XYZ file of C-alpha atoms in Angstrom:
669
model
C 98.608 146.765 96.999
C 97.136 143.259 97.245
C 99.260 140.646 98.932
C 100.126 137.487 97.013
C 98.514 134.363 98.388
C 99.603 130.734 98.397
C 97.407 128.318 96.498
C 94.871 126.614 98.773
C 95.153 122.917 99.500
C 92.957 120.459 97.592
C 89.511 120.451 99.172
C 87.720 117.124 99.322
C 84.868 115.362 101.026
C 85.067 111.614 101.581
C 82.000 110.368 99.747
C 80.323 107.429 98.088
C 77.194 105.426 98.856
C 74.453 103.158 97.522
C 75.380 102.782 93.841
C 77.834 104.083 91.264
C 75.059 106.185 89.697
C 74.061 107.816 93.011
C 77.696 108.503 93.906
C 78.412 110.014 90.490
C 75.533 112.432 91.002
C 76.908 113.339 94.445
C 80.437 113.906 93.061
C 79.249 116.204 90.284
C 77.150 118.165 92.774
C 80.119 118.548 95.164
C 82.416 119.693 92.344
C 79.854 122.318 91.372
C 79.961 123.605 94.977
C 83.686 124.303 94.727
C 85.248 121.028 95.814
C 88.619 120.749 94.046
C 89.290 117.016 94.283
C 87.432 113.751 94.717
C 87.835 111.331 97.610
C 86.135 108.025 96.880
C 84.705 105.908 99.686
C 84.236 102.292 98.586
C 81.895 99.940 100.404
C 83.320 97.124 102.507
C 82.776 94.280 99.987
C 84.781 96.250 97.411
C 87.514 96.987 99.952
C 87.822 93.381 101.084
C 87.536 91.685 97.711
C 84.013 90.288 97.724
C 81.318 90.586 95.119
C 77.968 91.875 96.430
C 76.382 88.406 96.142
C 78.881 86.809 98.569
C 77.501 85.725 101.960
C 79.847 88.071 103.832
C 78.651 91.041 101.759
C 75.089 90.694 103.028
C 73.945 93.927 104.652
C 77.151 95.737 103.670
C 76.538 96.656 100.016
C 76.587 100.422 99.502
C 76.571 101.120 103.252
C 79.833 102.953 103.954
C 80.803 103.650 100.361
C 80.106 102.887 96.742
C 80.096 99.291 95.429
C 82.421 98.810 92.441
C 82.290 95.255 91.173
C 83.607 95.625 87.618
C 84.504 98.006 84.803
C 80.877 98.947 84.173
C 80.516 100.255 87.730
C 83.695 102.326 87.406
C 82.446 103.807 84.137
C 79.214 104.891 85.784
C 81.020 106.222 88.854
C 83.017 108.720 86.765
C 80.569 109.404 83.940
C 80.897 113.014 82.695
C 83.900 113.595 84.987
C 87.063 114.039 82.853
C 89.689 112.036 84.712
C 92.666 113.777 83.078
C 91.476 117.033 84.716
C 90.647 115.513 88.113
C 92.682 114.714 91.245
C 91.106 111.571 92.682
C 91.894 109.975 96.017
C 90.726 106.378 96.440
C 90.584 104.918 99.937
C 91.394 101.342 98.979
C 94.085 98.971 100.208
C 93.926 95.203 99.719
C 92.274 95.663 96.318
C 94.112 98.888 95.425
C 95.822 97.443 92.337
C 92.463 96.256 91.032
C 90.641 99.570 91.543
C 93.540 101.502 89.984
C 93.370 99.201 86.963
C 89.632 99.874 86.593
C 90.277 103.628 86.932
C 93.028 103.537 84.294
C 90.878 101.612 81.800
C 88.015 104.109 82.231
C 90.501 106.953 81.684
C 91.728 105.236 78.511
C 88.146 104.899 77.295
C 87.731 108.651 77.866
C 90.797 109.221 75.668
C 92.887 110.529 78.569
C 96.661 110.766 78.495
C 97.903 108.482 81.314
C 100.707 110.954 81.928
C 98.091 113.477 83.085
C 96.264 111.250 85.548
C 96.747 112.514 89.095
C 95.482 111.180 92.377
C 96.193 108.600 95.032
C 95.461 105.010 95.912
C 95.793 104.588 99.675
C 97.368 101.124 99.313
C 98.936 100.974 102.826
C 98.165 97.419 103.851
C 100.261 97.350 107.036
C 97.952 99.684 108.933
C 95.022 97.456 107.921
C 96.434 94.673 110.099
C 96.629 97.138 112.983
C 93.506 99.243 112.828
C 91.018 99.335 109.962
C 90.828 95.667 109.111
C 90.304 95.616 105.336
C 93.255 93.338 104.656
C 92.870 90.121 102.637
C 96.241 88.520 101.948
C 99.234 87.790 104.198
C 101.799 90.592 104.669
C 104.349 89.248 102.165
C 102.036 88.983 99.137
C 100.314 92.229 100.155
C 103.642 94.042 100.088
C 104.286 92.542 96.661
C 101.017 93.993 95.327
C 102.006 97.400 96.675
C 105.519 97.130 95.235
C 104.219 96.104 91.813
C 101.766 99.014 91.793
C 104.501 101.508 92.678
C 106.896 100.177 90.043
C 104.169 100.279 87.383
C 102.912 103.785 88.119
C 106.369 105.359 88.339
C 107.010 104.095 84.807
C 103.533 104.471 83.241
C 101.378 106.864 85.318
C 104.054 109.242 86.606
C 101.801 111.805 88.327
C 99.917 109.185 90.322
C 100.636 108.610 94.024
C 100.570 104.792 94.221
C 100.517 104.713 98.023
C 99.377 106.804 100.966
C 101.335 105.731 104.028
C 98.365 106.006 106.319
C 98.725 106.900 109.983
C 95.155 108.173 110.145
C 93.620 104.963 111.476
C 96.522 104.349 113.843
C 95.467 107.377 115.881
C 91.882 106.129 115.914
C 93.188 102.774 117.175
C 94.896 104.516 120.086
C 98.286 105.627 118.764
C 100.078 108.415 120.557
C 101.767 111.011 118.325
C 105.066 109.149 118.773
C 103.498 105.826 117.772
C 101.638 107.398 114.854
C 104.826 108.832 113.340
C 107.037 105.840 114.173
C 104.688 103.201 112.801
C 103.980 105.204 109.634
C 107.674 105.840 109.001
C 108.533 102.185 109.638
C 105.849 101.241 107.116
C 107.331 103.654 104.576
C 110.762 102.092 105.105
C 109.331 98.589 104.586
C 107.690 99.696 101.320
C 110.703 101.596 99.976
C 113.061 98.753 100.890
C 110.776 96.312 99.059
C 110.682 98.501 95.931
C 114.452 99.003 95.993
C 115.116 95.286 96.499
C 112.584 94.126 93.873
C 114.864 95.134 91.019
C 111.900 96.627 89.158
C 113.084 100.228 89.550
C 116.586 101.314 88.479
C 118.677 102.768 91.306
C 118.689 106.146 89.586
C 114.886 106.215 89.647
C 114.467 105.823 93.424
C 114.128 109.591 93.706
C 111.050 109.366 91.471
C 109.636 106.662 93.744
C 110.211 108.735 96.887
C 108.649 111.785 95.213
C 105.409 109.829 94.612
C 105.085 108.545 98.195
C 102.418 110.454 100.058
C 100.988 110.197 103.555
C 97.477 110.339 104.954
C 97.341 111.521 108.529
C 94.915 112.197 111.345
C 94.573 115.516 113.118
C 93.137 115.299 116.612
C 91.841 118.026 118.876
C 95.083 118.626 120.813
C 96.006 121.464 118.493
C 99.593 122.275 119.543
C 100.636 118.632 119.774
C 99.078 117.794 116.407
C 100.742 120.726 114.666
C 104.108 119.785 116.179
C 103.508 116.205 115.086
C 103.296 117.344 111.475
C 106.511 119.357 111.762
C 108.230 116.295 113.267
C 106.867 114.149 110.405
C 108.446 116.463 107.807
C 111.793 116.525 109.617
C 112.056 112.746 109.984
C 110.951 112.044 106.388
C 113.626 114.378 105.093
C 116.233 112.591 107.223
C 115.148 109.060 106.282
C 114.980 109.693 102.542
C 118.309 111.515 102.512
C 120.278 109.129 104.716
C 118.729 105.713 103.970
C 117.954 106.140 100.277
C 120.444 108.808 99.233
C 117.868 111.194 97.740
C 119.709 114.453 97.091
C 116.912 116.467 95.454
C 115.092 118.367 98.222
C 111.921 118.539 96.103
C 111.775 114.747 95.948
C 112.244 114.560 99.726
C 109.308 116.860 100.413
C 106.815 115.425 102.897
C 103.539 115.315 100.967
C 100.428 114.556 102.944
C 96.677 114.742 102.931
C 94.570 114.760 106.043
C 91.174 113.897 107.366
C 90.553 115.186 110.847
C 89.515 112.744 113.530
C 86.156 111.084 112.763
C 86.064 108.663 115.695
C 86.716 111.576 118.061
C 83.343 113.031 117.106
C 80.642 112.562 119.708
C 77.053 111.399 119.585
C 76.297 113.448 122.699
C 75.868 117.160 121.904
C 76.990 116.559 118.295
C 76.929 120.301 117.564
C 80.249 120.449 119.469
C 81.786 118.438 116.632
C 81.816 121.527 114.426
C 84.332 123.371 116.598
C 86.334 120.169 116.991
C 86.569 119.856 113.200
C 87.656 123.495 112.802
C 90.340 123.253 115.494
C 91.682 120.008 114.050
C 91.817 121.516 110.550
C 93.860 124.474 111.850
C 96.539 122.079 113.135
C 97.321 121.023 109.552
C 96.867 124.362 107.774
C 98.287 127.153 109.974
C 101.907 126.021 109.716
C 103.052 126.721 106.140
C 106.176 124.565 106.450
C 104.041 121.565 107.405
C 100.775 122.324 105.612
C 98.623 119.555 104.163
C 98.345 119.307 100.384
C 94.775 118.004 100.617
C 92.170 118.223 103.352
C 88.901 116.385 103.800
C 86.689 117.030 106.793
C 84.108 114.736 108.335
C 80.591 115.991 108.977
C 79.210 117.027 112.359
C 76.815 114.054 112.490
C 79.102 111.138 111.593
C 78.770 109.674 115.114
C 75.029 109.433 114.420
C 75.108 107.807 110.985
C 75.723 108.541 107.301
C 75.997 112.319 106.594
C 73.613 113.946 104.135
C 74.848 116.082 101.195
C 74.022 119.257 103.188
C 76.214 118.052 106.088
C 79.110 117.457 103.701
C 78.553 120.888 102.173
C 78.888 122.447 105.643
C 82.304 120.785 106.065
C 83.411 121.977 102.623
C 82.358 125.532 103.476
C 84.508 125.407 106.639
C 87.565 124.889 104.436
C 86.517 127.564 101.961
C 85.999 130.207 104.660
C 89.483 129.589 106.065
C 91.180 129.567 102.656
C 89.355 132.483 101.028
C 88.105 134.780 103.792
C 91.030 134.650 106.224
C 94.564 135.929 105.550
C 96.167 132.582 106.396
C 97.656 132.032 102.932
C 99.342 135.448 102.800
C 102.148 134.742 105.281
C 105.245 132.623 105.711
C 105.305 130.054 108.508
C 103.946 131.852 111.559
C 105.531 129.359 113.991
C 109.109 129.767 112.742
C 111.378 130.739 115.610
C 109.032 129.656 118.398
C 111.107 128.095 121.174
C 108.040 126.310 122.565
C 107.216 124.689 119.232
C 110.835 123.807 118.499
C 111.278 122.108 121.876
C 108.123 120.047 121.397
C 109.099 119.035 117.849
C 112.632 118.078 118.907
C 111.255 115.947 121.732
C 108.888 114.137 119.378
C 111.671 113.498 116.866
C 113.917 111.922 119.529
C 111.167 109.630 120.822
C 110.060 108.616 117.332
C 113.581 107.734 116.180
C 114.047 105.584 119.286
C 110.812 103.679 118.595
C 111.752 103.275 114.917
C 115.081 101.784 116.007
C 113.201 99.311 118.221
C 110.949 98.264 115.317
C 114.041 97.830 113.148
C 115.509 95.533 115.830
C 112.329 93.449 115.688
C 112.920 92.943 111.952
C 110.957 95.886 110.560
C 107.299 96.794 110.287
C 106.120 93.525 108.720
C 107.808 91.420 111.404
C 106.397 93.708 114.101
C 102.901 93.110 112.684
C 103.321 89.347 112.485
C 104.654 89.127 116.044
C 101.707 91.126 117.375
C 103.950 93.825 118.886
C 102.440 96.788 117.047
C 98.834 95.721 117.638
C 99.411 95.079 121.343
C 100.982 98.531 121.740
C 97.989 100.198 120.105
C 95.418 98.259 122.135
C 97.298 99.164 125.318
C 97.596 102.878 124.546
C 93.939 103.010 123.542
C 92.937 101.320 126.793
C 94.963 103.877 128.744
C 93.195 106.755 126.979
C 89.768 105.232 127.601
C 90.652 104.925 131.274
C 91.610 108.624 131.408
C 88.284 109.597 129.840
C 86.275 107.423 132.217
C 88.092 108.787 135.261
C 87.505 112.363 134.086
C 91.232 113.059 133.805
C 90.717 113.660 130.068
C 87.645 115.783 129.482
C 85.281 115.408 126.538
C 82.805 118.280 126.511
C 79.232 117.050 126.482
C 80.298 113.475 127.235
C 82.018 113.366 130.620
C 81.831 117.077 131.452
C 79.366 119.912 130.821
C 76.693 117.404 129.983
C 73.774 119.715 130.758
C 72.274 120.883 127.467
C 69.379 122.633 125.837
C 67.389 120.600 123.296
C 69.237 120.697 119.983
C 67.307 121.680 116.853
C 69.915 119.792 114.815
C 68.852 116.483 116.346
C 65.210 117.195 117.125
C 64.300 114.558 114.537
C 67.093 111.998 114.586
C 65.511 109.954 111.827
C 66.043 112.831 109.359
C 69.366 114.072 110.808
C 71.299 111.435 108.859
C 71.119 109.812 105.451
C 69.809 106.266 105.114
C 70.548 103.707 102.422
C 67.535 102.009 100.869
C 67.705 98.295 101.855
C 66.487 97.421 98.343
C 69.738 98.848 96.919
C 71.612 95.639 97.681
C 69.161 93.537 95.646
C 69.456 95.911 92.669
C 73.279 95.859 92.820
C 73.350 92.049 93.000
C 70.927 91.777 90.084
C 73.053 94.150 87.991
C 76.163 92.087 88.821
C 74.481 88.915 87.536
C 73.505 90.718 84.325
C 77.121 91.864 83.866
C 78.432 88.305 84.158
C 75.882 87.040 81.645
C 76.722 89.704 79.063
C 80.539 89.600 79.177
C 82.874 87.468 77.056
C 83.169 84.602 79.544
C 86.029 82.884 77.732
C 88.133 86.068 77.773
C 87.374 86.627 81.467
C 88.472 83.109 82.406
C 91.658 83.417 80.319
C 92.478 86.658 82.103
C 91.965 85.092 85.534
C 94.124 82.115 84.600
C 96.910 84.431 83.434
C 96.643 86.410 86.685
C 97.033 83.268 88.798
C 100.017 82.131 86.730
C 101.697 85.510 87.167
C 100.970 85.492 90.907
C 102.597 82.077 91.233
C 105.747 83.518 89.655
C 107.580 86.808 90.048
C 106.143 88.956 87.238
C 104.618 92.369 87.949
C 100.888 91.792 88.482
C 99.638 95.101 87.083
C 99.476 94.069 83.417
C 97.471 90.862 84.027
C 95.244 92.883 86.368
C 94.602 95.434 83.608
C 93.620 92.613 81.269
C 91.215 91.305 83.930
C 89.642 94.757 84.089
C 89.228 94.962 80.312
C 87.861 91.396 80.169
C 85.004 92.127 82.571
C 86.363 90.227 85.578
C 84.683 91.157 88.877
C 86.234 92.400 92.121
C 85.490 89.121 93.877
C 86.889 87.019 91.030
C 90.152 89.020 90.939
C 90.527 88.656 94.702
C 89.676 84.955 94.807
C 92.202 84.230 92.058
C 94.886 85.777 94.276
C 93.493 84.117 97.423
C 93.973 80.777 95.666
C 97.669 81.582 95.231
C 98.491 83.730 98.273
C 96.039 82.421 100.870
C 94.265 84.597 103.441
C 95.443 86.066 106.739
C 94.027 86.685 110.212
C 95.912 89.410 112.038
C 96.730 89.249 115.778
C 94.024 90.913 117.898
C 96.368 92.308 120.574
C 93.775 91.600 123.282
C 95.468 88.808 125.211
C 98.777 90.666 125.533
C 97.338 94.091 126.420
C 98.213 95.088 130.009
C 95.614 96.003 132.618
C 94.872 99.697 132.091
C 92.341 100.363 134.849
C 93.192 99.681 138.451
C 90.731 97.547 140.387
C 91.545 99.089 143.738
C 89.102 98.634 146.604
C 86.235 101.062 146.203
C 86.731 101.494 142.459
C 83.998 100.870 139.900
C 86.014 98.032 138.353
C 86.326 96.336 141.738
C 82.542 96.557 142.128
C 81.927 95.027 138.701
C 84.540 92.363 139.361
C 82.644 91.382 142.524
C 79.386 91.176 140.497
C 81.087 88.944 137.933
C 82.450 86.633 140.623
C 79.142 86.417 142.491
C 77.161 85.751 139.306
C 79.556 82.984 138.240
C 79.115 81.448 141.683
C 75.310 81.696 141.478
C 75.367 79.960 138.079
C 77.773 77.257 139.225
C 80.266 78.335 136.569
C 83.980 78.642 137.107
C 83.974 81.974 135.250
C 81.483 83.969 133.225
C 82.185 83.661 129.521
C 81.619 86.528 127.051
C 81.797 86.101 123.289
C 82.772 89.338 121.524
C 81.900 89.009 117.847
C 82.233 91.209 114.775
C 79.829 89.952 112.109
C 80.077 91.101 108.515
C 82.943 93.027 106.967
C 83.332 95.923 109.425
C 87.011 95.937 110.400
C 86.943 98.832 112.886
C 87.703 96.670 115.899
C 88.812 99.312 118.417
C 85.571 99.234 120.414
C 85.358 95.443 120.413
C 88.955 95.189 121.603
C 88.387 97.631 124.445
C 85.275 95.754 125.600
C 87.226 92.484 125.441
C 90.147 93.884 127.461
C 87.939 95.431 130.160
C 85.770 92.310 130.431
C 88.927 90.267 130.882
C 90.092 92.650 133.610
C 86.686 92.343 135.296
C 87.039 88.562 135.542
C 85.302 87.317 132.405
C 86.718 84.601 130.226
C 86.598 86.370 126.863
C 86.204 84.646 123.515
C 87.306 87.066 120.765
C 88.231 85.681 117.361
C 88.783 88.953 115.525
C 86.959 90.481 112.583
C 84.914 89.377 109.567
C 82.818 86.518 110.894
C 79.518 85.227 109.543
C 76.520 84.990 111.893
C 76.834 81.215 111.523
C 80.437 81.267 112.779
C 79.523 83.494 115.727
C 76.648 81.228 116.814
C 78.812 78.125 116.407
C 81.435 79.684 118.681
C 78.787 80.702 121.223
C 77.506 77.121 121.407
C 80.947 75.489 121.432
C 82.283 77.802 124.150
C 79.037 77.636 126.189
C 79.112 81.405 126.693
C 76.854 83.377 129.019
C 76.506 86.416 126.719
C 77.132 87.348 123.089
C 78.344 90.902 122.369
C 78.221 92.083 118.750
C 80.133 95.130 117.475
C 79.075 96.766 114.183
C 79.982 100.257 112.976
C 79.199 99.866 109.265
C 75.412 100.099 109.389
C 74.801 96.403 108.656
C 73.266 95.761 112.094
C 69.705 95.656 110.739
C 70.580 92.662 108.572
C 73.156 90.780 110.654
C 71.919 91.052 114.252
C 68.477 89.482 113.583
C 70.297 86.694 111.730
C 72.403 85.946 114.834
C 69.272 85.953 117.008
C 67.463 83.588 114.638
C 70.409 81.182 114.526
C 70.678 81.154 118.331
C 66.992 80.244 118.495
C 67.470 77.429 115.974
C 70.441 76.167 117.991
C 68.253 76.045 121.094
C 70.295 78.619 123.038
C 68.061 81.671 122.760
C 68.365 82.179 126.536
C 71.843 83.661 125.968
C 71.500 87.468 126.098
C 72.766 89.329 123.036
C 74.045 92.897 123.396
C 75.043 95.129 120.488
C 77.388 98.112 120.216
C 78.126 100.493 117.345
C 76.913 103.510 115.411
C 73.222 102.633 115.591
C 70.470 105.233 115.071
C 67.881 105.373 117.854
C 65.091 104.089 115.618
C 67.199 101.053 114.677
C 68.099 100.457 118.330
C 64.408 100.274 119.202
C 63.819 97.714 116.430
C 66.745 95.581 117.641
C 65.431 95.552 121.215
C 61.976 94.555 119.964
C 63.643 91.713 118.020
C 65.186 90.351 121.205
C 68.459 92.218 121.767
C 69.040 92.718 125.504
C 70.846 96.073 125.259
C 72.198 98.467 122.626
C 75.271 100.608 123.306
C 76.269 103.568 121.124
C 79.140 106.120 121.302
C 77.299 108.049 124.051
C 77.907 105.052 126.347
C 81.565 105.882 126.946
C 81.936 104.149 130.342
C 83.307 100.717 129.445
C 83.296 99.472 133.031
C 79.626 100.490 133.279
C 78.914 98.578 130.055
C 80.520 95.451 131.523
C 78.355 95.899 134.627
C 75.253 96.133 132.413
C 76.279 92.919 130.669
C 76.434 91.138 134.039
C 72.946 92.466 134.833
C 71.630 91.071 131.540
C 73.199 87.677 132.286
C 71.501 87.615 135.684
C 68.141 88.603 134.231
C 68.372 85.999 131.440
C 69.085 83.323 134.051
C 66.268 84.551 136.355
C 68.651 85.609 139.116
C 67.746 88.465 141.428
C 69.281 91.870 140.618
C 72.593 92.293 142.370
C 74.044 95.395 143.923
C 77.581 94.647 145.012
C 79.877 97.209 146.596
C 83.586 96.785 146.155
């Protein structure tokens, strides 16, 4: 007799690139291959509220996701995909209300019943201040946008998840399992408190609000710890919703989460090893029935090299399908129930998490802990500690700091074809189409809609209805965002660099002591009090983890570090380099916009008469692009294979010496 099986989780791939038309074709192809939900990746201008013709959007359009500038783009993105029969996840935060409005209007145009729309807008702005960097507005107004979206959807789009409390990027920014749970739960409390206190949802409806809160988590390679983390998550969520919000219905208290396994843990060195990492990380969130993910999306084996191709994404989808349909996983109850080892680990995590949540509460809650810089400093410090363990060999990464001997890989024999590339001409076509859209719309209606939005933002009304009218009137993503910027202002989050403790000892004989001696000697040779390093992040890439770790280690090595955070124009970076009289400029770019932005920085340095300052670049940069950058004048290019941060700092000192015509220096600690 055949055993009954549980339904598999939703299977997604995180996808979107180039244009709405190209992404629509990719989505329909993935659905035909058996994918059961969509996960939309938007490009950085869309995520940060800029139209593709804005100066900060240059080089970023269509790079890490699909550009959606207005209703016409959203129509094309979902053409021939019936939204009332689709579960769509949208990774969008600062502009989440806007993208949901566009999605709803397209669904209405398809004749869909809003009561049948299902999916998720990520919409967790707090973690953006800590890790991913796609915030726009200050915390207070950002929380209002989230609150308004939740109140609207609970009443009008009842199957929609208006927020994913997102701990995923916290782990990538260095969070331990305790920090990941504690910071996510504290964020959830801040959101639920704001909804409760807004008066927009009747007290009797708070159970409906809680039932629509979902989470998006990260699963790393430490399988047992990650699986226990998810069990601890479910236990704490049940406790918080029952005790703090009085939710008596166990179904409404259910911990509902989707997962993407760790992308930034994938390696450029021996990238074939990423496949087994992905499988092991997926098992952590699927084997335990009582803490199983509701949706899973897996990265591709080559994401540390560049943009995955459709075949690479298909491989990741097939990994999920083999587990769900060929194995017997879904035929059994929770296979970890009754394990004393698992129970002890879960109980320990719960105790530590609750203690950290209490501390955040004492600080005034998650928003206050962001504004004070506490949460960011904790993440930068824990990330620095992990990097130090990797560099010392205490924490082993196969193919990176251990077992590095390898046969030539057929997967990467031709690196130029091992990843997907975005046609540079795409940006021009998208900008041209945007200008055509503005010319063809009813301009008077668009301006009326924007005026009404600003008036509502200046008051206390829910902003979803005026946002929907903006969508219908042909307003663009940048116009919607700038209207709210005019009312709310913008925000620059604390970097956490200055307050991060020293994570790597500089004991006599250590590599850091040797580099510190080189820094001191070079400063002396140049007649400078200290060497000065500018760490800059041009463009819209908000993944600042690498830049922060370089800044912290350079500081510990004796540099004076100038780091102003994310989202700077090349002009701002060069102005800072000149004003601070720095000895080196280090640029960090993970979004693929290096080909456009780095040459711009070099050209501006030349025009400013300071082209003797060496420029080094770090990020996810294909080898062919790295060669072009060096030919253009970049002194050195560092990619994920260069994991030794202290060695990188030493290389930077060497480049400073060479640029200033000083003899090479070998200094022993």
